[in-house]
Amino acid sequence: MNESNAPEEGRKMTKVHRHTFRLTAAQCNAQRELSVSGLVQHVIELATEHADLLDCGFERLQSDGMLWVLSRLAFEMKRMPRLNDRYVISTWIENFNRHFSQRNFDIRTEDGEVLGYARSIWVAIDRESRRPANLEGIAAIAVTVTDRACPIEPPRKLRMERDVAASVRNYTFKVSDIDFNRHVNSGRYVELMLNSLSLGDFDENYVARFDIDYKLESHFGDVATVAYTRSADGVVLSNIVVEGREACICRYELRSRSEQA
Amino acid sequence: MNESNAPEEGRKMTKVHRHTFRLTAAQCNAQRELSVSGLVQHVIELATEHADLLDCGFERLQSDGMLWVLSRLAFEMKRMPRLNDRYVISTWIENFNRHFSQRNFDIRTEDGEVLGYARSIWVAIDRESRRPANLEGIAAIAVTVTDRACPIEPPRKLRMERDVAASVRNYTFKVSDIDFNRHVNSGRYVELMLNSLSLGDFDENYVARFDIDYKLESHFGDVATVAYTRSADGVVLSNIVVEGREACICRYELRSRSEQA
């Protein structure tokens, strides 16, 4: 739950937007931690709030016939926040041009210890054509760009390996998978791809790095194929394909909890 | 997100516990409202918080080898909170004895207009035997019982109709379905049962009343059968059966949005 919101500067051009959260029992996963999809939801929510504060959020883009879409995301976590932990997520814009906005995050304990970092790339699409739109109309937010440190690699280009046989299951998108934009929820893709593994896999391992590339929107009733491969060193590649086209693809690195901080 | 928490009285024996929420875009369902499972999660979260404040929460019961379990829940809503709405949920104890605790809720706009009411029944189980436990050890909370109004019928006894052919699908519980207690998440049962219907059903109708009876815990990898029947007057009965035993059953009344406030 959101417990405080203390922007670093004035309302209009707050360069760094942050929130303090507390992980309640009801929000925990089976390992009593923030889940990967929960972190993705936080990233989306904070990006949305910050954009609203900068007057380039949902309402503003809607008035220009556009829509923000999360395109790529990567994070590296030393560990996830745990049951009853208070944690602080900060977000800021690293780069902005007419094609996309690069937005970074850090996740810290209340004492300021870094738990991890995230990088995300956002594009605007035209609400009618669903094609990339031009962000020049909100170029004013370029003054909020800041070089605050985010020492992780950018989101990677991902591709399923052709020479490795993938494990596959089918899934049809249902009522609870659909979000307020009438597409499949971004966090739900993450859940579906992580659901290929077992509970034991996540009891024994944590996700040290996660990359996702959102490519196409999916809708209620679409029939999807969820595929994954897993290498001997714990790297999982997974994608979701709808009618022969890749809707999204992710890669994550599992590392033994015995090596965790 | 939780934005404030103003107990009516002192910390120890707060009779009415409440929270103000704001429904963000990321939390909305496809109808841009709080989802039924979202309301169930709120109920669980507020009950947990209030029990913690009364020193009869998770930690206390754990020290006695017990665990709170939501047994039954019913709500009636005039309408759900909508995108960007601020809303206030209050909870209090209507009845308490050594077998169970009856906890009620109201959901209001910030201006105090009632959106709906909920009633819930909680039991304690022994952590080892998973059998009902005795609540006499926390009888002190009986002094917080209050007769604040909750003008809806108690949770109903539910049974699938034997003479109506049910529509059935199978589902295997996965990583993202499991909560911090290592069972299937109570909200997830709700999603699975509502997922039998189409997006159009919820575009055209709202859930005016909802009843659920949680009967057995389910676990990772369990293979479930989700069945439902729907009457001509919009009453849906649905249950989830694992290995021949009913894990939970719900009933909900769909009413046309054209009749909604």
Short mmCIF file of C-alpha atoms in Angstrom, two decimals:
data_model
loop_
_atom_site.label_atom_id
_atom_site.label_comp_id
_atom_site.label_asym_id
_atom_site.label_seq_id
_atom_site.Cartn_x
_atom_site.Cartn_y
_atom_site.Cartn_z
CA MET A 1 0.00 0.00 0.00
CA ASN A 2 1.04 3.52 -0.77
CA GLU A 3 1.91 5.29 2.46
CA SER A 4 3.58 8.51 1.45
CA ASN A 5 4.46 10.57 -1.55
CA ALA A 6 7.14 13.17 -1.05
CA PRO A 7 8.27 14.67 -4.37
CA GLU A 8 11.79 16.12 -4.22
CA GLU A 9 10.74 19.40 -5.80
CA GLY A 10 7.65 21.43 -6.64
CA ARG A 11 4.58 19.78 -8.10
CA LYS A 12 5.02 20.71 -11.74
CA MET A 13 8.54 19.63 -12.59
CA THR A 14 9.38 17.04 -9.95
CA LYS A 15 12.46 15.31 -11.39
CA VAL A 16 12.36 12.37 -9.01
CA HIS A 17 9.01 10.95 -7.96
CA ARG A 18 8.90 8.44 -5.11
CA HIS A 19 6.63 6.36 -2.96
CA THR A 20 7.00 4.42 0.25
CA PHE A 21 5.22 1.05 0.31
CA ARG A 22 4.72 -1.65 2.93
CA LEU A 23 4.39 -5.23 1.76
CA THR A 24 1.30 -6.65 3.46
CA ALA A 25 0.59 -10.37 3.82
CA ALA A 26 -2.16 -10.18 1.19
CA GLN A 27 0.32 -8.73 -1.33
CA CYS A 28 3.05 -11.37 -0.81
CA ASN A 29 3.74 -14.30 -3.08
CA ALA A 30 4.36 -17.83 -1.79
CA GLN A 31 7.96 -16.89 -0.85
CA ARG A 32 6.59 -14.02 1.29
CA GLU A 33 8.16 -11.45 -1.02
CA LEU A 34 7.02 -8.89 -3.58
CA SER A 35 6.36 -10.89 -6.76
CA VAL A 36 7.97 -10.11 -10.11
CA SER A 37 4.58 -9.09 -11.52
CA GLY A 38 4.00 -6.96 -8.41
CA LEU A 39 7.23 -5.07 -9.13
CA VAL A 40 6.18 -4.62 -12.78
CA GLN A 41 2.84 -3.21 -11.55
CA HIS A 42 4.67 -0.79 -9.22
CA VAL A 43 6.83 0.39 -12.13
CA ILE A 44 3.75 1.04 -14.28
CA GLU A 45 1.90 2.76 -11.45
CA LEU A 46 4.77 5.08 -10.50
CA ALA A 47 5.47 5.95 -14.14
CA THR A 48 1.79 6.81 -14.56
CA GLU A 49 1.72 8.97 -11.43
CA HIS A 50 4.90 10.81 -12.35
CA ALA A 51 3.64 11.46 -15.88
CA ASP A 52 0.40 12.84 -14.35
CA LEU A 53 2.42 15.16 -12.09
CA LEU A 54 4.39 16.35 -15.15
CA ASP A 55 1.12 16.93 -17.01
CA CYS A 56 2.05 14.40 -19.69
CA GLY A 57 0.00 11.51 -18.33
CA PHE A 58 -2.97 9.53 -19.54
CA GLU A 59 -5.36 12.53 -19.66
CA ARG A 60 -2.97 14.77 -21.62
CA LEU A 61 -2.02 12.10 -24.16
CA GLN A 62 -5.66 11.12 -24.52
CA SER A 63 -6.54 14.71 -25.45
CA ASP A 64 -3.95 14.39 -28.25
CA GLY A 65 -5.39 11.02 -29.35
CA MET A 66 -2.42 9.12 -27.93
CA LEU A 67 -1.74 6.48 -25.31
CA TRP A 68 1.40 5.61 -23.30
CA VAL A 69 2.55 2.02 -23.79
CA LEU A 70 5.28 0.22 -21.85
CA SER A 71 7.62 -1.17 -24.50
CA ARG A 72 10.56 -2.68 -22.61
CA LEU A 73 11.56 -3.18 -19.02
CA ALA A 74 14.56 -4.64 -17.21
CA PHE A 75 15.36 -4.94 -13.54
CA GLU A 76 18.12 -6.37 -11.37
CA MET A 77 17.35 -7.10 -7.72
CA LYS A 78 19.75 -8.07 -4.95
CA ARG A 79 16.58 -9.20 -3.17
CA MET A 80 12.87 -8.43 -3.26
CA PRO A 81 11.12 -6.58 -0.40
CA ARG A 82 9.81 -9.12 2.15
CA LEU A 83 6.64 -9.47 4.27
CA ASN A 84 6.01 -6.30 6.31
CA ASP A 85 9.08 -4.56 4.81
CA ARG A 86 8.76 -0.89 4.07
CA TYR A 87 10.47 0.05 0.81
CA VAL A 88 10.87 3.14 -1.32
CA ILE A 89 10.67 3.25 -5.10
CA SER A 90 11.99 6.33 -6.92
CA THR A 91 11.55 7.08 -10.62
CA TRP A 92 13.05 9.65 -12.99
CA ILE A 93 13.46 10.27 -16.73
CA GLU A 94 16.89 9.50 -18.17
CA ASN A 95 16.13 10.31 -21.77
CA PHE A 96 13.28 11.76 -23.77
CA ASN A 97 12.76 12.37 -27.50
CA ARG A 98 9.87 12.39 -29.91
CA HIS A 99 9.97 8.60 -30.27
CA PHE A 100 10.22 7.36 -26.70
CA SER A 101 10.88 8.10 -23.04
CA GLN A 102 13.45 6.20 -20.98
CA ARG A 103 12.48 6.03 -17.33
CA ASN A 104 14.58 4.53 -14.54
CA PHE A 105 13.82 3.35 -11.01
CA ASP A 106 15.60 2.39 -7.86
CA ILE A 107 14.13 0.27 -5.08
CA ARG A 108 15.52 0.85 -1.59
CA THR A 109 14.89 -0.04 2.01
CA GLU A 110 13.62 2.75 4.24
CA ASP A 111 17.22 3.22 5.39
CA GLY A 112 18.35 3.90 1.83
CA GLU A 113 19.99 0.53 1.13
CA VAL A 114 19.64 -0.29 -2.58
CA LEU A 115 17.64 -3.48 -3.25
CA GLY A 116 17.74 -3.05 -7.02
CA TYR A 117 17.30 -0.96 -10.14
CA ALA A 118 14.94 -0.96 -13.11
CA ARG A 119 15.02 0.58 -16.57
CA SER A 120 11.98 1.05 -18.80
CA ILE A 121 11.21 2.36 -22.28
CA TRP A 122 7.84 3.94 -23.03
CA VAL A 123 6.38 4.85 -26.40
CA ALA A 124 3.17 6.62 -27.34
CA ILE A 125 0.77 5.08 -29.80
CA ASP A 126 -2.08 6.62 -31.73
CA ARG A 127 -5.36 5.48 -30.17
CA GLU A 128 -6.97 4.83 -33.55
CA SER A 129 -4.20 3.42 -35.74
CA ARG A 130 -2.34 1.77 -32.78
CA ARG A 131 0.86 2.94 -34.57
CA PRO A 132 3.74 4.83 -32.91
CA ALA A 133 2.88 8.48 -32.30
CA ASN A 134 5.04 11.60 -32.10
CA LEU A 135 5.86 12.92 -28.62
CA GLU A 136 6.94 16.41 -29.72
CA GLY A 137 3.81 17.92 -28.17
CA ILE A 138 5.06 17.17 -24.67
CA ALA A 139 8.74 18.07 -25.31
CA ALA A 140 8.59 20.40 -22.28
CA ILE A 141 9.21 17.46 -19.97
CA ALA A 142 12.75 17.19 -21.41
CA VAL A 143 13.81 19.68 -18.72
CA THR A 144 13.13 17.01 -16.10
CA VAL A 145 15.75 14.64 -17.58
CA THR A 146 18.32 13.79 -14.94
CA ASP A 147 21.50 11.72 -14.82
CA ARG A 148 20.78 10.02 -11.47
CA ALA A 149 22.66 6.71 -11.45
CA CYS A 150 21.05 3.48 -12.66
CA PRO A 151 23.96 1.04 -12.88
CA ILE A 152 22.29 -1.82 -14.79
CA GLU A 153 22.36 -2.68 -18.49
CA PRO A 154 19.45 -1.41 -20.63
CA PRO A 155 16.62 -3.81 -21.54
CA ARG A 156 18.00 -6.44 -23.90
CA LYS A 157 16.95 -7.51 -27.36
CA LEU A 158 15.35 -10.88 -26.88
CA ARG A 159 14.74 -13.76 -29.24
CA MET A 160 13.64 -17.34 -28.59
CA GLU A 161 16.45 -19.78 -29.40
CA ARG A 162 15.61 -21.69 -32.53
CA ASP A 163 17.80 -24.71 -31.76
CA VAL A 164 16.30 -25.42 -28.32
CA ALA A 165 13.00 -27.29 -28.04
CA ALA A 166 10.59 -25.14 -26.03
CA SER A 167 7.98 -26.44 -23.57
CA VAL A 168 4.60 -25.12 -24.61
CA ARG A 169 1.10 -24.72 -23.14
CA ASN A 170 -2.03 -22.97 -24.36
CA TYR A 171 -4.00 -20.27 -22.59
CA THR A 172 -7.11 -18.30 -23.53
CA PHE A 173 -7.29 -14.76 -22.10
CA LYS A 174 -10.15 -14.32 -19.65
CA VAL A 175 -12.09 -11.55 -17.89
CA SER A 176 -9.60 -11.07 -15.04
CA ASP A 177 -6.66 -10.73 -17.47
CA ILE A 178 -8.01 -7.55 -19.09
CA ASP A 179 -7.09 -4.07 -17.87
CA PHE A 180 -8.71 -0.64 -18.11
CA ASN A 181 -7.36 -0.21 -21.67
CA ARG A 182 -9.15 -3.41 -22.73
CA HIS A 183 -5.85 -5.24 -23.40
CA VAL A 184 -4.23 -8.00 -21.43
CA ASN A 185 -2.67 -6.54 -18.29
CA SER A 186 1.13 -6.13 -18.52
CA GLY A 187 1.62 -7.80 -15.16
CA ARG A 188 -0.53 -10.74 -16.23
CA TYR A 189 1.83 -11.56 -19.14
CA VAL A 190 4.60 -11.79 -16.55
CA GLU A 191 2.57 -14.14 -14.35
CA LEU A 192 1.72 -16.38 -17.29
CA MET A 193 5.37 -16.67 -18.32
CA LEU A 194 6.62 -17.34 -14.78
CA ASN A 195 3.81 -19.88 -14.27
CA SER A 196 5.65 -22.31 -16.57
CA LEU A 197 7.97 -23.09 -13.65
CA SER A 198 7.17 -24.78 -10.34
CA LEU A 199 6.77 -23.34 -6.86
CA GLY A 200 9.96 -25.19 -5.88
CA ASP A 201 11.94 -23.34 -8.56
CA PHE A 202 11.08 -20.03 -6.88
CA ASP A 203 11.55 -21.42 -3.36
CA GLU A 204 15.12 -22.38 -4.28
CA ASN A 205 15.96 -19.48 -6.58
CA TYR A 206 15.37 -15.76 -6.90
CA VAL A 207 15.09 -13.71 -10.07
CA ALA A 208 18.37 -11.79 -10.21
CA ARG A 209 17.68 -10.10 -13.54
CA PHE A 210 14.49 -9.82 -15.60
CA ASP A 211 13.98 -8.41 -19.13
CA ILE A 212 10.69 -8.11 -20.97
CA ASP A 213 9.76 -6.78 -24.40
CA TYR A 214 6.06 -6.01 -24.99
CA LYS A 215 5.39 -6.26 -28.73
CA LEU A 216 1.69 -6.56 -29.48
CA GLU A 217 -1.54 -6.03 -27.59
CA SER A 218 -3.69 -9.08 -26.81
CA HIS A 219 -7.39 -9.07 -26.07
CA PHE A 220 -10.16 -10.96 -24.33
CA GLY A 221 -10.68 -14.38 -25.89
CA ASP A 222 -7.34 -14.49 -27.76
CA VAL A 223 -5.82 -17.96 -27.70
CA ALA A 224 -2.16 -17.78 -26.72
CA THR A 225 0.75 -20.17 -26.71
CA VAL A 226 3.11 -19.77 -23.74
CA ALA A 227 6.55 -21.27 -24.50
CA TYR A 228 9.79 -21.43 -22.53
CA THR A 229 13.29 -22.82 -22.55
CA ARG A 230 15.62 -23.05 -19.56
CA SER A 231 19.39 -23.34 -19.78
CA ALA A 232 21.64 -25.28 -17.41
CA ASP A 233 22.83 -22.01 -15.84
CA GLY A 234 19.31 -20.93 -14.88
CA VAL A 235 18.45 -18.56 -17.72
CA VAL A 236 14.80 -18.83 -18.79
CA LEU A 237 13.50 -17.48 -22.10
CA SER A 238 9.73 -17.37 -22.52
CA ASN A 239 7.29 -15.85 -24.95
CA ILE A 240 3.56 -15.53 -25.61
CA VAL A 241 2.39 -15.98 -29.18
CA VAL A 242 -1.12 -15.13 -30.42
CA GLU A 243 -2.14 -16.20 -33.91
CA GLY A 244 1.46 -16.74 -35.00
CA ARG A 245 2.67 -13.32 -33.78
CA GLU A 246 4.78 -12.73 -30.68
CA ALA A 247 2.84 -10.62 -28.15
CA CYS A 248 5.74 -10.47 -25.68
CA ILE A 249 8.98 -12.16 -24.74
CA CYS A 250 10.94 -12.22 -21.51
CA ARG A 251 14.24 -13.52 -20.18
CA TYR A 252 15.10 -14.05 -16.54
CA GLU A 253 18.07 -15.26 -14.59
CA LEU A 254 17.41 -17.58 -11.68
CA ARG A 255 20.10 -17.63 -9.04
CA SER A 256 20.27 -19.84 -5.95
CA ARG A 257 18.94 -18.20 -2.77
CA SER A 258 21.96 -19.66 -0.96
CA GLU A 259 24.04 -17.01 -2.80
CA GLN A 260 21.62 -14.22 -1.93
CA ALA A 261 22.45 -11.26 0.32
CA MET B 1 -3.56 2.47 -2.73
CA ASN B 2 -3.89 3.10 0.95
CA GLU B 3 -3.81 6.81 1.60
CA SER B 4 -4.86 7.27 5.16
CA ASN B 5 -5.71 5.35 8.25
CA ALA B 6 -7.63 7.19 10.90
CA PRO B 7 -8.91 4.84 13.62
CA GLU B 8 -11.93 6.24 15.43
CA GLU B 9 -10.50 5.56 18.85
CA GLY B 10 -7.20 4.72 20.54
CA ARG B 11 -4.82 2.17 19.05
CA LYS B 12 -5.63 -0.78 21.26
CA MET B 13 -9.38 -1.12 21.07
CA THR B 14 -10.35 0.66 17.87
CA LYS B 15 -13.91 -0.50 17.26
CA VAL B 16 -14.10 0.75 13.70
CA HIS B 17 -11.03 0.55 11.50
CA ARG B 18 -11.03 2.38 8.18
CA HIS B 19 -8.96 3.21 5.14
CA THR B 20 -9.24 5.67 2.30
CA PHE B 21 -8.26 4.28 -1.11
CA ARG B 22 -7.96 5.77 -4.56
CA LEU B 23 -8.61 3.51 -7.53
CA THR B 24 -5.68 3.95 -9.91
CA ALA B 25 -5.75 2.98 -13.59
CA ALA B 26 -3.47 0.01 -12.93
CA GLN B 27 -5.94 -1.34 -10.33
CA CYS B 28 -9.05 -1.08 -12.52
CA ASN B 29 -10.71 -3.92 -14.35
CA ALA B 30 -11.89 -3.69 -17.97
CA GLN B 31 -14.99 -1.75 -16.86
CA ARG B 32 -12.72 0.81 -15.15
CA GLU B 33 -14.03 -0.18 -11.74
CA LEU B 34 -12.79 -1.99 -8.66
CA SER B 35 -13.08 -5.70 -9.51
CA VAL B 36 -14.98 -8.20 -7.36
CA SER B 37 -11.70 -9.93 -6.46
CA GLY B 38 -10.20 -6.52 -5.66
CA LEU B 39 -13.01 -5.89 -3.16
CA VAL B 40 -12.45 -9.34 -1.64
CA GLN B 41 -8.74 -8.52 -1.27
CA HIS B 42 -9.61 -5.22 0.43
CA VAL B 43 -11.89 -7.06 2.87
CA ILE B 44 -9.11 -9.51 3.74
CA GLU B 45 -6.51 -6.79 4.06
CA LEU B 46 -8.63 -4.56 6.31
CA ALA B 47 -9.66 -7.49 8.49
CA THR B 48 -6.00 -8.42 8.87
CA GLU B 49 -5.00 -4.87 9.78
CA HIS B 50 -7.80 -4.45 12.28
CA ALA B 51 -6.96 -7.79 13.91
CA ASP B 52 -3.32 -6.65 14.16
CA LEU B 53 -4.40 -3.40 15.82
CA LEU B 54 -6.50 -5.41 18.29
CA ASP B 55 -3.52 -7.66 18.97
CA CYS B 56 -5.39 -10.73 17.72
CA GLY B 57 -3.83 -10.83 14.25
CA PHE B 58 -1.58 -13.20 12.37
CA GLU B 59 1.36 -12.92 14.81
CA ARG B 60 -0.75 -13.50 17.92
CA LEU B 61 -2.64 -16.48 16.50
CA GLN B 62 0.60 -17.91 15.14
CA SER B 63 2.08 -17.85 18.64
CA ASP B 64 -0.92 -19.96 19.72
CA GLY B 65 -0.44 -22.33 16.76
CA MET B 66 -3.51 -20.98 14.97
CA LEU B 67 -4.35 -19.21 11.74
CA TRP B 68 -7.26 -16.94 10.73
CA VAL B 69 -9.21 -18.26 7.75
CA LEU B 70 -11.94 -16.45 5.84
CA SER B 71 -14.91 -18.81 5.83
CA ARG B 72 -17.78 -16.88 4.24
CA LEU B 73 -18.30 -13.50 2.67
CA ALA B 74 -21.22 -11.62 1.15
CA PHE B 75 -21.49 -8.13 -0.26
CA GLU B 76 -24.11 -5.97 -1.91
CA MET B 77 -22.98 -3.00 -3.98
CA LYS B 78 -25.06 -0.21 -5.47
CA ARG B 79 -21.99 0.39 -7.63
CA MET B 80 -18.26 -0.26 -7.44
CA PRO B 81 -15.73 2.57 -7.00
CA ARG B 82 -14.60 3.84 -10.43
CA LEU B 83 -11.31 4.99 -11.98
CA ASN B 84 -9.70 7.73 -9.85
CA ASP B 85 -12.50 7.57 -7.25
CA ARG B 86 -11.50 7.95 -3.64
CA TYR B 87 -13.44 5.59 -1.39
CA VAL B 88 -13.49 4.67 2.27
CA ILE B 89 -13.87 1.16 3.66
CA SER B 90 -14.75 0.73 7.33
CA THR B 91 -14.74 -2.55 9.25
CA TRP B 92 -15.98 -3.62 12.67
CA ILE B 93 -16.83 -6.77 14.62
CA GLU B 94 -20.52 -7.61 14.94
CA ASN B 95 -20.17 -10.84 16.83
CA PHE B 96 -17.41 -12.88 18.43
CA ASN B 97 -17.36 -16.24 20.19
CA ARG B 98 -14.95 -19.12 20.61
CA HIS B 99 -15.91 -20.60 17.24
CA PHE B 100 -15.89 -17.62 14.88
CA SER B 101 -15.80 -13.88 14.40
CA GLN B 102 -18.37 -11.98 12.35
CA ARG B 103 -16.90 -8.88 10.76
CA ASN B 104 -18.83 -6.30 8.73
CA PHE B 105 -17.80 -3.57 6.30
CA ASP B 106 -19.23 -0.55 4.58
CA ILE B 107 -17.86 1.03 1.43
CA ARG B 108 -18.52 4.73 0.97
CA THR B 109 -17.55 7.65 -1.21
CA GLU B 110 -15.37 10.30 0.40
CA ASP B 111 -18.56 12.29 0.99
CA GLY B 112 -20.05 9.46 3.02
CA GLU B 113 -22.48 8.12 0.41
CA VAL B 114 -22.89 4.38 0.89
CA LEU B 115 -21.78 2.32 -2.14
CA GLY B 116 -22.34 -1.00 -0.42
CA TYR B 117 -21.97 -3.34 2.54
CA ALA B 118 -20.15 -6.60 3.21
CA ARG B 119 -20.43 -9.31 5.85
CA SER B 120 -17.73 -11.89 6.59
CA ILE B 121 -17.24 -14.87 8.88
CA TRP B 122 -13.77 -15.80 10.06
CA VAL B 123 -12.70 -18.96 11.85
CA ALA B 124 -9.36 -19.97 13.34
CA ILE B 125 -7.77 -23.26 12.40
CA ASP B 126 -4.97 -25.19 14.06
CA ARG B 127 -1.83 -24.82 11.95
CA GLU B 128 -0.94 -28.50 12.23
CA SER B 129 -4.24 -30.34 12.13
CA ARG B 130 -5.95 -27.72 9.87
CA ARG B 131 -9.04 -28.31 12.08
CA PRO B 132 -11.15 -25.55 13.70
CA ALA B 133 -9.43 -24.06 16.74
CA ASN B 134 -10.79 -22.43 19.88
CA LEU B 135 -10.77 -18.61 20.02
CA GLU B 136 -11.21 -18.31 23.81
CA GLY B 137 -7.61 -17.10 24.18
CA ILE B 138 -8.47 -13.80 22.47
CA ALA B 139 -11.90 -13.33 24.08
CA ALA B 140 -10.75 -9.84 25.15
CA ILE B 141 -11.67 -8.47 21.73
CA ALA B 142 -15.35 -9.13 22.53
CA VAL B 143 -15.39 -5.63 24.07
CA THR B 144 -14.93 -4.18 20.57
CA VAL B 145 -18.18 -5.73 19.30
CA THR B 146 -20.44 -2.97 18.02
CA ASP B 147 -23.94 -2.80 16.55
CA ARG B 148 -23.10 -0.41 13.69
CA ALA B 149 -25.63 -1.00 10.91
CA CYS B 150 -25.00 -3.47 8.11
CA PRO B 151 -28.36 -3.81 6.37
CA ILE B 152 -27.70 -6.81 4.14
CA GLU B 153 -28.50 -10.50 4.63
CA PRO B 154 -25.77 -12.72 6.10
CA PRO B 155 -23.70 -14.93 3.75
CA ARG B 156 -25.97 -17.62 2.35
CA LYS B 157 -25.74 -21.38 2.40
CA LEU B 158 -24.84 -22.33 -1.14
CA ARG B 159 -25.27 -25.52 -3.09
CA MET B 160 -24.88 -26.27 -6.80
CA GLU B 161 -28.24 -27.15 -8.35
CA ARG B 162 -28.34 -30.83 -9.19
CA ASP B 163 -30.98 -30.55 -11.88
CA VAL B 164 -29.18 -27.91 -13.97
CA ALA B 165 -26.35 -28.97 -16.31
CA ALA B 166 -23.25 -26.98 -15.38
CA SER B 167 -20.63 -25.69 -17.83
CA VAL B 168 -17.24 -26.97 -16.76
CA ARG B 169 -13.57 -26.26 -17.45
CA ASN B 170 -10.35 -27.55 -15.88
CA TYR B 171 -7.59 -25.52 -14.31
CA THR B 172 -4.31 -26.46 -12.64
CA PHE B 173 -3.15 -24.07 -9.87
CA LYS B 174 0.09 -22.30 -10.76
CA VAL B 175 2.85 -20.24 -9.12
CA SER B 176 1.00 -16.90 -9.29
CA ASP B 177 -2.13 -18.41 -7.66
CA ILE B 178 -0.39 -19.22 -4.37
CA ASP B 179 -0.31 -16.81 -1.43
CA PHE B 180 1.95 -16.30 1.58
CA ASN B 181 0.20 -19.17 3.43
CA ARG B 182 1.05 -21.55 0.55
CA HIS B 183 -2.62 -22.01 -0.40
CA VAL B 184 -4.49 -20.70 -3.38
CA ASN B 185 -5.19 -17.00 -2.88
CA SER B 186 -8.81 -16.25 -1.83
CA GLY B 187 -9.10 -13.54 -4.48
CA ARG B 188 -7.86 -15.92 -7.15
CA TYR B 189 -10.77 -18.33 -6.54
CA VAL B 190 -13.09 -15.41 -7.22
CA GLU B 191 -11.30 -14.53 -10.48
CA LEU B 192 -11.43 -18.15 -11.66
CA MET B 193 -15.17 -18.40 -11.00
CA LEU B 194 -15.97 -15.04 -12.66
CA ASN B 195 -13.74 -15.99 -15.62
CA SER B 196 -16.39 -18.46 -16.78
CA LEU B 197 -18.34 -15.49 -18.14
CA SER B 198 -17.43 -13.13 -20.99
CA LEU B 199 -16.18 -9.56 -20.92
CA GLY B 200 -19.50 -8.52 -22.50
CA ASP B 201 -21.43 -10.01 -19.55
CA PHE B 202 -19.64 -7.61 -17.19
CA ASP B 203 -19.84 -4.69 -19.63
CA GLU B 204 -23.63 -5.05 -19.65
CA ASN B 205 -24.16 -6.08 -16.03
CA TYR B 206 -22.82 -5.34 -12.58
CA VAL B 207 -22.61 -7.71 -9.63
CA ALA B 208 -25.37 -6.53 -7.29
CA ARG B 209 -24.85 -9.24 -4.68
CA PHE B 210 -22.03 -11.75 -4.20
CA ASP B 211 -21.79 -14.68 -1.74
CA ILE B 212 -18.83 -17.02 -1.34
CA ASP B 213 -18.17 -19.98 0.94
CA TYR B 214 -14.54 -21.10 1.28
CA LYS B 215 -14.52 -24.77 2.24
CA LEU B 216 -11.13 -26.38 1.65
CA GLU B 217 -7.61 -25.17 0.99
CA SER B 218 -6.09 -25.87 -2.43
CA HIS B 219 -2.41 -26.00 -3.26
CA PHE B 220 0.11 -25.59 -6.04
CA GLY B 221 -0.38 -28.21 -8.76
CA ASP B 222 -3.89 -29.23 -7.68
CA VAL B 223 -6.11 -29.93 -10.68
CA ALA B 224 -9.44 -28.15 -10.29
CA THR B 225 -12.79 -28.24 -12.06
CA VAL B 226 -14.52 -24.86 -12.34
CA ALA B 227 -18.27 -25.27 -12.95
CA TYR B 228 -21.11 -22.78 -13.27
CA THR B 229 -24.80 -22.45 -14.02
CA ARG B 230 -26.63 -19.26 -14.91
CA SER B 231 -30.34 -18.73 -14.51
CA ALA B 232 -32.57 -16.65 -16.77
CA ASP B 233 -32.77 -13.92 -14.10
CA GLY B 234 -28.97 -13.48 -13.99
CA VAL B 235 -28.08 -15.55 -10.94
CA VAL B 236 -24.80 -17.42 -11.38
CA LEU B 237 -23.78 -20.35 -9.19
CA SER B 238 -20.17 -21.52 -9.54
CA ASN B 239 -17.89 -23.85 -7.65
CA ILE B 240 -14.32 -25.16 -7.71
CA VAL B 241 -13.83 -28.87 -7.06
CA VAL B 242 -10.46 -30.52 -6.39
CA GLU B 243 -10.24 -34.32 -6.33
CA GLY B 244 -13.98 -34.67 -5.89
CA ARG B 245 -14.22 -32.24 -2.97
CA GLU B 246 -15.65 -28.73 -3.15
CA ALA B 247 -12.94 -26.16 -2.39
CA CYS B 248 -15.31 -23.20 -2.67
CA ILE B 249 -18.65 -22.14 -4.04
CA CYS B 250 -20.06 -18.73 -4.93
CA ARG B 251 -23.30 -17.19 -6.07
CA TYR B 252 -23.69 -13.80 -7.68
CA GLU B 253 -26.52 -11.72 -9.03
CA LEU B 254 -25.94 -9.91 -12.29
CA ARG B 255 -28.13 -6.88 -12.83
CA SER B 256 -28.29 -4.67 -15.93
CA ARG B 257 -26.15 -1.53 -15.73
CA SER B 258 -29.08 0.35 -17.23
CA GLU B 259 -30.81 -0.06 -13.83
CA GLN B 260 -27.74 1.09 -11.92
CA ALA B 261 -27.50 4.29 -9.85
#
